């Protein structure tokens, strides 16, 4: 394992390439709460006169505020949706999903508004997901991880290696409900088996993307599967599932770009918790600390 | 569990009461590396003329530097030891242990010097420890944690509840060696059983103490013990060992001050990894993120 630590650390740095430039972004406020961060050019676009009943300059934060005349979640959601339609028509928002994400300063706050998932990074909204590591314990004590290959026709990360189950957390679904739903949809894992997926922590990062600042918190789950269980692609998201011994997963992550980048962080967290990485290995603490580099709230 | 989250969060805040004032402390440098932080009054004491062959004002950091004439670890260690003898004679260092801690900017760096353990917080040296959660899985699926009550005659935290095994990491011992040594010395855990303790992560915090800034990184270990094993106090550090069901441990931590404070953080980390706490509980992410509030490097 030792020799692969720098190769693993690389993915923590990759996923946190937004941290150094986060200060260049402008806060997006709803009253006194900061719910997002905007690039200066996107902030300018929102402050254009055509949207001046939806957004205004925020005198407190110096950034942008949702207009104070919009007082309820419903009002803000509806007004922002009209702005998004205009931006989308201009080609300003890529990868429309038709799925609503909550915008809030932290996970258990009442959302200030709901927003199309594809728009979340443009607005620097914190986004949450559930990521499940499915694994098998073999009789000799070794473990194998289930790996999914994403469909080559998916618009995002086609053909990349992925968790057995993972998914963004849309508004109105609990983490436990989402795990169970995604287990069924993506991998054909029956409810009784899916209910054995257990929460074990979280990783967080701040990525700079063309769209803006992607501020993600991934809620990590472990699912120990029986050796004779084989997941089945259901909804076309996954091309194939296969099992790999842990050392092979580590080598792949450390020496290739085969895995979807943020999955590497969730697998590193698993490697730490399952004692494949130990504090006597140089670089251990940087990995451990780096897993929660983003705003984990 | 849910109702106890604020009571658990309290200990994370307690252990991190130094974060807000860390900026008032002055860096202690060895060449360009910062290895500690000094209160202004302690910095003044070190910069007193009588120690001017050991410490000097650091032109780069604005703090204190170990004198550039001291070029080897041995030279720095010896010179600082003479200063400590003087400070100790003045009553300026409490709780002398006769144990050497490494002073380095991070865990796997070559230490710039070694320093008496009791002096570490005065110099704001980062200190490392190993903390082992010993637990038993019962046939009904529930778990119990082994708890130690510290001897009432110990100078530090007498009578407080503690982990089954924990200890500071002195210079020259690996984490694995220290776990094994402390398992034998503190709890009479035989080597074969102790070797089943597995590393699972780290917690870190910054505490303000009368001595100065205590910057600790605790390396967390899990040790699942057979139901018929009973630890035995060996070296007088522990008065008694007893087993408690997990909900009772949580209630004690959340509603009393019975546990040694930093042990609460390691137990919270265990509760997260063992799924007693879940992301659907408000306050979960603050707990998870708060566990690595200190400089975890």
Short mmCIF file of C-alpha atoms in Angstrom, two decimals, chain A residues 104-109 126-130 169 175 199-205 215-221 291-292 294-297, chain B residues 2 5 9 12-13 268 272 277-293:
data_model
loop_
_atom_site.label_atom_id
_atom_site.label_comp_id
_atom_site.label_asym_id
_atom_site.label_seq_id
_atom_site.Cartn_x
_atom_site.Cartn_y
_atom_site.Cartn_z
CA UNK A 104 -29.21 25.81 2.16
CA UNK A 105 -26.25 26.91 4.25
CA UNK A 106 -26.07 23.45 5.84
CA UNK A 107 -27.60 19.99 5.45
CA UNK A 108 -30.37 20.15 8.04
CA UNK A 109 -31.31 23.81 7.46
CA UNK A 126 -23.51 22.61 -1.68
CA UNK A 127 -24.63 19.26 -3.11
CA UNK A 128 -25.00 16.00 -1.22
CA UNK A 129 -24.77 12.45 -2.44
CA UNK A 130 -24.80 8.93 -1.05
CA UNK A 169 -29.46 13.40 -2.95
CA UNK A 175 -30.23 9.48 2.90
CA UNK A 199 -23.59 4.94 7.15
CA UNK A 200 -19.96 5.30 8.17
CA UNK A 201 -19.04 8.97 7.69
CA UNK A 202 -18.61 11.62 5.02
CA UNK A 203 -16.05 13.10 2.65
CA UNK A 204 -16.17 16.65 1.26
CA UNK A 205 -14.32 18.66 -1.35
CA UNK A 215 -19.02 21.98 -3.26
CA UNK A 216 -19.85 18.36 -2.57
CA UNK A 217 -20.46 16.33 0.56
CA UNK A 218 -20.61 12.58 -0.02
CA UNK A 219 -22.26 10.48 2.66
CA UNK A 220 -20.36 7.19 2.78
CA UNK A 221 -22.02 3.81 3.24
CA UNK A 291 -10.89 13.58 2.90
CA UNK A 292 -12.86 16.39 4.54
CA UNK A 294 -14.53 20.88 1.74
CA UNK A 295 -17.20 22.57 3.85
CA UNK A 296 -18.59 19.42 5.51
CA UNK A 297 -21.85 20.84 6.87
CA UNK B 2 -30.56 11.92 18.08
CA UNK B 5 -26.01 14.92 19.50
CA UNK B 9 -20.96 18.23 20.03
CA UNK B 12 -15.76 18.70 20.21
CA UNK B 13 -16.12 22.37 21.05
CA UNK B 268 -17.80 9.75 18.59
CA UNK B 272 -19.93 7.31 13.29
CA UNK B 277 -25.03 8.01 14.26
CA UNK B 278 -26.59 8.51 10.83
CA UNK B 279 -26.64 11.39 8.34
CA UNK B 280 -30.40 11.69 8.68
CA UNK B 281 -29.87 12.94 12.27
CA UNK B 282 -29.56 16.76 12.47
CA UNK B 283 -26.07 17.69 13.67
CA UNK B 284 -24.39 14.62 12.14
CA UNK B 285 -22.15 16.48 9.68
CA UNK B 286 -21.00 19.00 12.28
CA UNK B 287 -19.90 16.08 14.48
CA UNK B 288 -18.15 14.30 11.61
CA UNK B 289 -16.35 17.44 10.41
CA UNK B 290 -15.51 18.58 13.94
CA UNK B 291 -13.54 15.43 14.70
CA UNK B 292 -10.61 16.71 12.62
CA UNK B 293 -10.68 20.37 13.58
#
